[in-house]
Short mmCIF file of C-alpha atoms in Angstrom, two decimals:
data_model
loop_
_atom_site.label_atom_id
_atom_site.label_comp_id
_atom_site.label_asym_id
_atom_site.label_seq_id
_atom_site.Cartn_x
_atom_site.Cartn_y
_atom_site.Cartn_z
CA MET A 154 243.18 187.61 -29.43
CA SER A 155 242.49 186.33 -25.94
CA PHE A 156 242.10 182.65 -25.22
CA ARG A 157 238.50 183.32 -24.18
CA TRP A 158 237.64 184.57 -27.67
CA ARG A 159 239.61 181.78 -29.35
CA MET A 160 237.72 179.27 -27.24
CA THR A 161 234.44 180.99 -28.17
CA ILE A 162 235.28 180.83 -31.89
CA TRP A 163 236.28 177.16 -31.64
CA ASN A 164 233.03 176.30 -29.88
CA ALA A 165 230.98 178.39 -32.31
CA VAL A 166 232.61 176.72 -35.32
CA ALA A 167 232.01 173.31 -33.78
CA PHE A 168 228.39 174.26 -33.06
CA ALA A 169 227.94 175.50 -36.63
CA ALA A 170 229.33 172.24 -37.99
CA VAL A 171 226.96 170.26 -35.77
CA LEU A 172 224.06 172.53 -36.78
CA ILE A 173 224.78 172.07 -40.50
CA ALA A 174 225.13 168.32 -40.08
CA PHE A 175 221.90 168.24 -38.08
CA GLY A 176 220.10 170.25 -40.78
CA PHE A 177 221.24 167.87 -43.50
CA LEU A 178 220.27 164.92 -41.31
CA VAL A 179 216.77 166.26 -40.60
CA TYR A 180 216.25 167.15 -44.25
CA GLY A 181 217.43 163.74 -45.40
CA LEU A 182 215.38 161.83 -42.82
CA LEU A 183 212.18 163.74 -43.63
CA HIS A 184 212.73 163.19 -47.35
CA ARG A 185 213.34 159.51 -46.76
CA VAL A 186 210.27 159.12 -44.53
CA HIS A 187 207.97 160.83 -47.04
CA LEU A 188 209.46 158.85 -49.90
CA ASP A 189 208.92 155.61 -47.98
CA GLN A 190 205.30 156.60 -47.41
CA ILE A 191 204.83 157.22 -51.15
CA ASP A 192 206.52 153.91 -51.95
CA ALA A 193 204.23 152.10 -49.53
CA ALA A 194 201.16 153.73 -51.14
CA LEU A 195 202.38 152.75 -54.61
CA ASP A 196 202.98 149.20 -53.46
CA ARG A 197 199.46 148.97 -52.04
CA ARG A 198 197.99 150.46 -55.21
CA ALA A 199 199.90 147.99 -57.39
CA ALA A 200 198.67 145.12 -55.23
CA GLU A 201 195.06 146.29 -55.59
CA ILE A 202 195.39 146.52 -59.39
CA ALA A 203 197.07 143.13 -59.66
CA ALA A 204 194.33 141.53 -57.55
CA ASP A 205 191.43 142.83 -59.67
CA PRO A 206 189.96 139.86 -61.68
CA ARG A 207 188.95 142.11 -64.58
CA LEU A 208 192.62 142.70 -65.37
CA ALA A 209 192.73 139.25 -66.97
CA GLU A 210 191.04 140.54 -70.18
CA ASP A 211 193.02 139.50 -73.21
CA SER A 212 192.44 142.31 -75.68
CA PRO A 213 194.33 145.58 -75.38
CA ALA A 214 191.05 147.42 -75.99
CA ALA A 215 189.47 145.72 -73.00
CA LEU A 216 192.54 146.51 -70.87
CA GLN A 217 192.43 150.13 -72.00
CA ALA A 218 188.75 150.38 -71.06
CA TRP A 219 189.47 148.86 -67.68
CA PHE A 220 192.34 151.33 -66.99
CA GLU A 221 190.22 154.30 -68.03
CA GLU A 222 187.36 153.21 -65.83
CA ARG A 223 189.49 152.16 -62.87
CA LEU A 224 192.14 154.86 -62.74
CA GLU A 225 190.74 157.96 -64.41
CA TRP A 226 190.16 159.81 -61.12
CA SER A 227 192.98 158.16 -59.15
CA ALA A 228 195.78 160.22 -57.59
CA SER A 229 198.24 157.64 -58.85
CA GLN A 230 198.98 156.76 -62.43
CA ALA A 231 199.39 153.26 -63.83
CA ALA A 232 200.39 151.63 -67.07
CA LEU A 233 200.73 148.10 -68.36
CA LEU A 234 203.81 147.26 -70.44
CA ASP A 235 204.49 144.21 -72.53
CA ALA A 236 207.70 142.21 -72.50
CA ALA A 237 209.29 144.63 -74.96
CA GLY A 238 208.47 147.62 -72.78
CA ARG A 239 205.63 148.90 -75.02
CA GLN A 240 202.70 150.52 -73.21
CA LEU A 241 199.52 148.47 -73.68
CA ALA A 242 197.08 150.34 -71.46
CA ALA A 243 197.06 153.49 -69.32
CA PRO A 244 194.58 156.11 -68.08
CA PRO A 245 193.95 158.97 -70.53
CA ILE A 246 195.58 161.60 -68.35
CA GLY A 247 199.26 161.55 -67.47
CA ARG A 248 200.47 158.55 -69.33
CA ALA A 249 203.75 157.32 -67.89
CA ALA A 250 206.99 157.67 -69.74
CA ALA A 251 208.42 154.58 -71.36
CA ALA A 252 210.24 152.23 -69.04
CA GLU A 253 212.40 149.19 -69.24
CA PRO A 254 210.42 145.99 -68.58
CA ALA A 255 210.86 144.65 -65.09
CA ASN A 256 212.47 141.34 -64.37
CA SER A 257 209.89 138.88 -63.09
CA PHE A 258 211.71 138.61 -59.78
CA SER A 259 212.85 142.17 -59.13
CA PRO A 260 210.19 144.85 -58.55
CA ARG A 261 211.82 148.21 -58.17
CA PHE A 262 211.14 151.84 -57.33
CA GLU A 263 212.56 154.72 -59.34
CA THR A 264 212.29 158.48 -59.57
CA THR A 265 211.71 159.76 -63.11
CA ARG A 266 209.58 162.20 -65.13
CA ASP A 267 206.31 161.44 -66.87
CA SER A 268 205.09 162.59 -70.27
CA ARG A 269 204.23 166.02 -68.82
CA ASP A 270 207.80 166.40 -67.48
CA VAL A 271 206.58 166.11 -63.91
CA ARG A 272 208.80 164.38 -61.35
CA VAL A 273 207.18 161.12 -60.32
CA ARG A 274 207.95 158.17 -58.11
CA ARG A 275 207.30 154.91 -59.97
CA LEU A 276 207.00 151.26 -59.02
CA LEU A 277 207.75 148.69 -61.73
CA ARG A 278 206.32 145.30 -60.83
CA PRO A 279 206.14 142.05 -62.84
CA LEU A 280 202.60 140.82 -63.58
CA SER A 281 201.58 137.46 -65.11
CA LEU A 282 198.44 137.47 -67.31
CA GLY A 283 197.35 134.57 -69.45
CA GLY A 284 200.72 132.90 -69.19
CA GLN A 285 202.59 136.03 -70.28
CA THR A 286 204.72 138.38 -68.18
CA PHE A 287 203.85 142.05 -68.26
CA THR A 288 205.12 145.03 -66.30
CA LEU A 289 202.76 147.01 -64.13
CA ALA A 290 204.02 150.59 -63.69
CA VAL A 291 202.36 152.57 -60.90
CA SER A 292 203.52 156.15 -60.31
CA ALA A 293 202.67 159.20 -58.21
CA SER A 294 203.64 162.84 -58.57
CA LEU A 295 206.40 164.20 -56.30
CA ASP A 296 205.25 167.81 -56.56
CA HIS A 297 203.71 167.73 -53.10
CA LEU A 298 206.84 166.17 -51.60
CA ASP A 299 209.06 168.74 -53.31
CA GLU A 300 206.92 171.57 -51.93
CA GLU A 301 207.13 170.17 -48.40
CA MET A 302 210.90 169.69 -48.60
CA ASP A 303 211.30 173.24 -49.95
CA GLN A 304 209.43 174.49 -46.88
CA VAL A 305 211.63 172.42 -44.60
CA ARG A 306 214.77 173.78 -46.28
CA ASN A 307 213.51 177.35 -46.00
CA VAL A 308 212.75 176.88 -42.30
CA ILE A 309 216.23 175.47 -41.67
CA LEU A 310 217.92 178.30 -43.58
CA ALA A 311 215.77 180.94 -41.86
CA THR A 312 216.42 179.66 -38.33
CA ALA A 313 220.10 178.77 -38.81
CA PRO A 314 221.51 182.33 -38.30
CA ALA A 315 219.50 182.90 -35.12
CA THR A 316 220.40 179.45 -33.83
CA LEU A 317 224.07 180.05 -34.63
CA ALA A 318 223.97 183.42 -32.85
CA VAL A 319 222.45 181.81 -29.76
CA GLY A 320 225.06 179.06 -29.95
CA ALA A 321 227.89 181.61 -30.18
CA ALA A 322 226.52 183.46 -27.15
CA LEU A 323 226.29 180.21 -25.21
CA ALA A 324 229.84 179.37 -26.33
CA TYR A 325 231.07 182.70 -24.95
CA LEU A 326 229.29 182.15 -21.65
CA LEU A 327 230.69 178.63 -21.50
CA ALA A 328 234.21 179.94 -22.14
CA CYS A 329 233.79 182.54 -19.39
CA ALA A 330 232.52 179.91 -16.96
CA ALA A 331 235.32 177.50 -17.86
CA LEU A 332 238.03 180.15 -17.49
CA ALA A 333 236.67 181.73 -14.31
CA PRO A 334 238.51 179.29 -11.97
CA ILE A 335 241.70 179.76 -13.98
CA GLN A 336 241.32 183.54 -13.71
CA GLU A 337 240.95 183.15 -9.95
CA ILE A 338 244.10 181.00 -9.84
CA ARG A 339 245.95 183.65 -11.88
CA ARG A 340 244.76 186.46 -9.60
CA ARG A 341 245.83 184.65 -6.46
CA THR A 342 249.14 183.64 -8.03
CA ASP A 343 249.84 187.30 -8.88
CA GLU A 344 249.48 188.11 -5.18
CA ILE A 345 252.32 185.72 -4.29
CA THR A 346 255.67 187.49 -4.31
CA ALA A 347 259.15 186.67 -3.05
CA GLU A 348 258.18 188.17 0.31
CA ARG A 349 254.89 186.21 0.50
CA LEU A 350 255.90 182.71 -0.51
CA ASP A 351 254.08 181.32 2.52
CA ARG A 352 250.74 181.83 0.77
CA ARG A 353 249.05 179.01 -1.14
CA LEU A 354 246.22 178.62 -3.62
CA PRO A 355 242.97 177.05 -2.43
CA GLU A 356 242.71 173.52 -3.79
CA PRO A 357 239.18 172.38 -4.72
CA ALA A 358 237.92 169.20 -3.14
CA ALA A 359 237.25 167.63 -6.54
CA ALA A 360 240.34 165.95 -7.97
CA ASP A 361 239.79 167.40 -11.44
CA GLU A 362 242.21 169.17 -13.79
CA LEU A 363 241.84 172.51 -11.96
CA GLY A 364 242.56 170.82 -8.64
CA GLN A 365 245.66 169.22 -10.16
CA LEU A 366 246.75 172.61 -11.55
CA ALA A 367 246.33 174.29 -8.15
CA HIS A 368 248.21 171.44 -6.46
CA THR A 369 251.05 171.69 -9.00
CA ILE A 370 251.34 175.46 -8.52
CA ASN A 371 251.31 175.04 -4.73
CA SER A 372 254.07 172.44 -5.01
CA LEU A 373 256.07 174.83 -7.18
CA ILE A 374 255.59 177.66 -4.68
CA GLY A 375 256.67 175.32 -1.89
CA ARG A 376 259.87 174.48 -3.75
CA LEU A 377 260.47 178.17 -4.46
CA GLU A 378 259.93 178.98 -0.80
CA GLN A 379 262.44 176.32 0.17
CA SER A 380 264.94 177.55 -2.44
CA PHE A 381 264.55 181.19 -1.39
CA GLY A 382 265.06 180.14 2.21
CA GLN A 383 268.23 178.31 1.26
CA VAL A 384 269.47 181.35 -0.66
CA ARG A 385 268.78 183.62 2.31
CA ARG A 386 270.51 181.25 4.71
CA PHE A 387 273.37 180.84 2.27
CA THR A 388 273.79 184.60 1.97
CA ALA A 389 273.67 185.10 5.73
CA ASP A 390 276.08 182.23 6.43
CA ALA A 391 278.49 183.26 3.68
CA SER A 392 278.45 186.85 4.93
CA HIS A 393 279.19 185.64 8.45
CA GLU A 394 282.02 183.37 7.33
CA ILE A 395 283.60 186.12 5.24
CA ARG A 396 283.10 188.83 7.84
CA THR A 397 285.01 186.96 10.56
CA PRO A 398 288.41 186.78 8.80
CA LEU A 399 287.95 190.27 7.39
CA ALA A 400 287.33 191.59 10.91
CA ILE A 401 290.49 189.87 12.13
CA ILE A 402 292.54 191.26 9.24
CA ARG A 403 291.20 194.76 9.86
CA SER A 404 291.88 194.48 13.57
CA GLU A 405 295.44 193.36 12.99
CA ALA A 406 296.00 196.16 10.48
CA GLU A 407 294.56 198.84 12.79
CA LEU A 408 296.77 197.66 15.63
CA GLY A 409 299.85 197.64 13.45
CA HIS A 410 301.32 200.60 15.33
CA ASP A 411 301.32 198.61 18.60
CA SER A 412 305.02 198.09 19.26
CA GLU A 413 304.45 195.69 22.14
CA ARG A 414 303.42 192.86 19.77
CA ASP A 415 305.72 191.11 17.33
CA PRO A 416 304.85 192.35 13.79
CA ARG A 417 305.67 188.89 12.43
CA ALA A 418 302.93 187.32 14.56
CA ARG A 419 300.52 189.98 13.33
CA PHE A 420 301.46 189.32 9.70
CA ARG A 421 301.20 185.58 10.28
CA SER A 422 297.66 186.05 11.60
CA ILE A 423 296.75 188.17 8.59
CA LEU A 424 298.15 185.54 6.21
CA GLU A 425 296.21 182.78 7.98
CA GLU A 426 292.96 184.70 7.62
CA CYS A 427 293.72 185.46 3.97
CA ALA A 428 294.31 181.75 3.39
CA ARG A 429 291.02 181.01 5.14
CA LEU A 430 289.25 183.48 2.86
CA GLY A 431 290.93 181.87 -0.15
CA ARG A 432 289.77 178.39 0.89
CA LEU A 433 286.25 179.67 1.47
CA THR A 434 286.20 181.33 -1.96
CA ASP A 435 287.47 178.16 -3.64
CA GLN A 436 284.85 176.06 -1.88
CA LEU A 437 282.06 178.43 -2.88
CA LEU A 438 283.27 178.33 -6.48
CA ILE A 439 283.32 174.51 -6.48
CA LEU A 440 279.81 174.41 -5.04
CA CYS A 441 278.54 176.90 -7.60
CA ARG A 442 279.95 174.89 -10.50
CA GLU A 443 278.75 171.51 -9.24
CA ASP A 444 275.25 172.65 -8.29
CA SER A 445 274.74 174.42 -11.61
CA GLY A 446 276.13 171.54 -13.65
CA ALA A 447 278.65 173.90 -15.22
CA SER A 448 281.70 171.90 -14.21
CA ASN A 449 283.68 171.12 -17.36
CA ALA A 450 286.34 168.95 -15.76
CA PRO A 451 287.58 166.24 -18.16
CA GLN A 452 286.17 162.74 -17.60
CA SER A 453 288.48 159.75 -17.52
CA ARG A 454 288.85 156.26 -16.07
CA VAL A 455 289.95 156.60 -12.45
CA GLU A 456 291.61 153.80 -10.46
CA LEU A 457 290.14 154.41 -7.01
CA SER A 458 292.78 152.37 -5.19
CA GLU A 459 295.55 154.60 -6.58
CA LEU A 460 293.57 157.77 -5.94
CA LEU A 461 292.84 156.79 -2.33
CA ALA A 462 296.45 155.79 -1.71
CA GLU A 463 297.70 159.15 -3.00
CA THR A 464 295.15 161.04 -0.91
CA VAL A 465 296.02 159.11 2.27
CA ASP A 466 299.76 159.61 1.68
CA ALA A 467 299.31 163.34 1.08
CA LEU A 468 297.32 163.72 4.29
CA GLN A 469 299.76 161.65 6.38
CA SER A 470 302.79 163.50 5.05
CA GLY A 471 301.26 166.86 5.92
CA ALA A 472 300.47 168.31 9.28
CA GLN A 473 296.74 167.61 9.01
CA SER A 474 296.72 164.08 10.42
CA GLY A 475 298.69 164.86 13.56
CA SER A 476 298.64 161.87 15.91
CA VAL A 477 295.71 160.22 14.10
CA SER A 478 296.57 157.09 12.12
CA ILE A 479 295.04 156.60 8.67
CA ASP A 480 294.86 153.09 7.19
CA LEU A 481 293.73 152.02 3.71
CA ALA A 482 292.31 148.57 2.96
CA VAL A 483 291.62 147.64 -0.67
CA GLN A 484 289.35 144.60 -0.73
CA SER A 485 288.81 144.76 -4.50
CA GLU A 486 290.02 146.99 -7.30
CA ALA A 487 287.47 149.43 -8.70
CA VAL A 488 287.50 151.73 -11.72
CA VAL A 489 285.01 154.55 -12.21
CA VAL A 490 284.55 157.16 -14.92
CA GLY A 491 284.61 160.74 -13.71
CA ALA A 492 286.60 163.89 -12.99
CA GLU A 493 289.72 162.82 -11.14
CA GLY A 494 290.16 166.22 -9.50
CA GLY A 495 286.59 166.22 -8.20
CA LEU A 496 286.87 162.68 -6.81
CA ARG A 497 290.17 163.55 -5.17
CA GLN A 498 288.42 166.53 -3.52
CA VAL A 499 285.67 164.21 -2.24
CA PHE A 500 288.00 161.81 -0.47
CA ARG A 501 290.31 164.55 0.81
CA ASN A 502 287.34 166.36 2.38
CA LEU A 503 286.09 163.15 4.00
CA LEU A 504 289.52 162.32 5.41
CA GLU A 505 290.14 165.86 6.66
CA ASN A 506 286.72 165.85 8.30
CA ALA A 507 287.44 162.48 9.96
CA VAL A 508 290.81 163.66 11.28
CA LYS A 509 289.29 166.95 12.44
CA PHE A 510 286.82 165.22 14.76
CA THR A 511 289.11 162.42 15.93
CA GLY A 512 291.21 162.96 19.04
CA PRO A 513 294.92 162.18 19.47
CA GLY A 514 295.60 158.45 19.33
CA GLY A 515 292.47 157.82 17.26
CA SER A 516 292.34 156.16 13.88
CA VAL A 517 290.68 156.51 10.50
CA GLN A 518 290.01 153.41 8.41
CA VAL A 519 289.47 153.74 4.65
CA THR A 520 288.03 150.71 2.84
CA LEU A 521 287.51 150.15 -0.90
CA ARG A 522 285.29 147.37 -2.21
CA SER A 523 282.78 146.76 -4.99
CA ALA A 524 279.28 145.30 -4.93
CA ALA A 525 276.14 145.35 -7.09
CA GLY A 526 277.80 147.37 -9.86
CA ASP A 527 279.07 150.07 -7.48
CA ALA A 528 282.44 151.04 -6.12
CA ILE A 529 282.03 151.55 -2.36
CA VAL A 530 284.43 153.68 -0.32
CA SER A 531 283.96 153.74 3.46
CA VAL A 532 285.69 156.23 5.77
CA ARG A 533 285.38 155.14 9.41
CA ASP A 534 286.78 157.18 12.31
CA THR A 535 286.92 156.78 16.07
CA GLY A 536 286.05 160.38 16.77
CA VAL A 537 283.34 162.08 18.79
CA GLY A 538 280.51 161.15 16.43
CA ILE A 539 277.55 163.25 15.32
CA PRO A 540 274.51 163.98 17.51
CA PRO A 541 271.36 162.32 16.11
CA GLU A 542 269.67 165.69 15.59
CA ASP A 543 272.54 166.82 13.33
CA VAL A 544 272.80 163.75 11.07
CA SER A 545 269.99 164.79 8.72
CA ARG A 546 271.57 168.23 8.12
CA ILE A 547 275.20 167.23 7.93
CA PHE A 548 275.36 167.83 4.14
CA ASP A 549 273.72 171.29 4.25
CA ARG A 550 275.70 174.40 3.30
CA PHE A 551 277.51 176.07 6.20
CA TYR A 552 276.02 173.60 8.65
CA GLN A 553 278.52 172.62 11.32
CA VAL A 554 278.37 170.36 14.30
CA ASP A 555 279.41 172.18 17.49
CA GLN A 556 282.91 173.46 16.79
CA GLY A 557 283.83 172.72 20.37
CA ARG A 558 283.69 169.03 19.49
CA SER A 559 286.36 169.53 16.82
CA GLU A 560 290.01 169.07 17.58
CA THR A 561 290.91 172.10 15.45
CA GLY A 562 287.76 174.22 15.67
CA VAL A 563 288.34 175.45 12.11
CA GLY A 564 285.89 175.11 9.24
CA ALA A 565 283.19 176.82 7.21
CA GLY A 566 280.72 173.96 6.93
CA LEU A 567 281.15 173.53 3.17
CA GLY A 568 283.37 170.45 2.92
CA LEU A 569 280.64 167.82 3.25
CA ARG A 570 278.31 169.81 1.03
CA ILE A 571 281.00 169.75 -1.67
CA VAL A 572 281.29 165.97 -1.18
CA HIS A 573 277.55 165.56 -1.68
CA SER A 574 277.47 167.79 -4.80
CA ILE A 575 280.41 166.09 -6.53
CA VAL A 576 279.20 162.56 -5.74
CA THR A 577 275.70 163.41 -6.99
CA ALA A 578 277.19 164.85 -10.21
CA HIS A 579 278.89 161.46 -10.71
CA ARG A 580 275.51 159.67 -10.35
CA GLY A 581 276.56 158.35 -6.97
CA ARG A 582 275.31 158.47 -3.38
CA VAL A 583 276.87 159.44 -0.06
CA SER A 584 275.51 158.51 3.35
CA VAL A 585 276.59 158.66 6.99
CA GLU A 586 276.05 156.52 10.06
CA SER A 587 277.15 157.74 13.47
CA THR A 588 277.10 156.73 17.10
CA LEU A 589 277.69 159.62 19.48
CA GLY A 590 281.03 159.12 21.22
CA SER A 591 282.06 156.24 18.95
CA GLY A 592 282.75 157.89 15.61
CA CYS A 593 281.21 158.02 12.13
CA VAL A 594 281.14 155.98 8.95
CA PHE A 595 280.80 157.90 5.68
CA GLU A 596 280.04 155.70 2.66
CA VAL A 597 280.39 156.80 -0.96
CA ARG A 598 278.86 154.70 -3.76
CA LEU A 599 279.90 155.35 -7.36
CA PRO A 600 278.83 153.37 -10.45
CA LEU A 601 281.63 151.22 -11.81
CA GLY A 602 282.94 152.15 -15.26
CA ASP A 603 282.61 149.52 -18.00
CA ALA A 604 285.57 148.12 -19.81
CA THR A 605 285.13 150.37 -22.85
CA SER A 606 284.53 153.65 -21.03
CA ASP A 607 287.11 156.30 -21.82
CA GLY A 608 285.40 159.33 -20.32
CA SER A 609 284.44 160.83 -23.65
#
């Protein structure tokens, strides 16, 4: 069943409930109004009887004569009861049924049946005569009221089906009108495909729920467009980075019959390109795991001073540092909880990047300190720096500053992106400040581990 029909049924059921409640309310109010009118008439009639001076006759025969003369042709019936509730006088027609004597201070109305078994409304009122307390009972038939209320009930029951049908039709039209903007949003959303992510839904001027829905969908489409763009750029850049070493390997293999070139140099070139492909594959795998949150590296307490010292020593002992000096300054010890291998990759990438863009005789300064609950690692170099227009994109995949500015000219543009992904996975932040021609400062902030953290 469509939502339109479910909405119609809900509205129709609600309308039926309101209609039934309204019918009961109208019926009850009319009954109450008519009953109040009868009560008021009985009260007036009782007051007229009580005010008649001839009612003070002492003998029951005289009272009976007075009642017969006064009330024989009256629409209301009346009776006089003694203290024991016995009827002393009443008109000859329609004598009232016996009643309990009224308390001298509590007149009351009641609905009962008279001697002819007719429903009547009766007022029992205390009356003092000759120093004695009697009960004056004045009553009126409810036959006319019952007939009127039966007519009202019949009218309500007769008109209810037609009214309900009209209400259901209005509920359907209301559901159609309410869902029309949503249908338009659905239709326009169906027109947006992966090749047409530049399209947007029209947002109504009114800031209502439909406007919020359109704005939310447009925001989602915008994020999808950005993500698709990143995927396309990633695919193009990855293809380019992979194609270059493959082209070199193929070229070297095709020229293998050239006897004028040393085969060992050719094999060395092939091995270098294979190693480059291997590094690129490893970096792509790291990025894939970190960005998807699928990295299952064990978590443990990591002493950053020891980790940085090992990383600096490994870089200095290798051929990567060349004539660039690397110094480590530990201002305060810091322990974090995380994947030691991932953190080691972060600092190795930062140091390799610093050495790569620092000329011979330059220096790289690594500083460890803690502040505001964070461990802060700064990597400062005296290299060529980053142009201002490149700073905002320095952590993008495959984005590289002009390779001509590098001392080695080698790289795929994934190292800093890996740094950003791993640091973010550790709930940290990485930032860069640079002055063109004066070097860069990369700063990594990681939350300090508490004393009880064990990485579990």
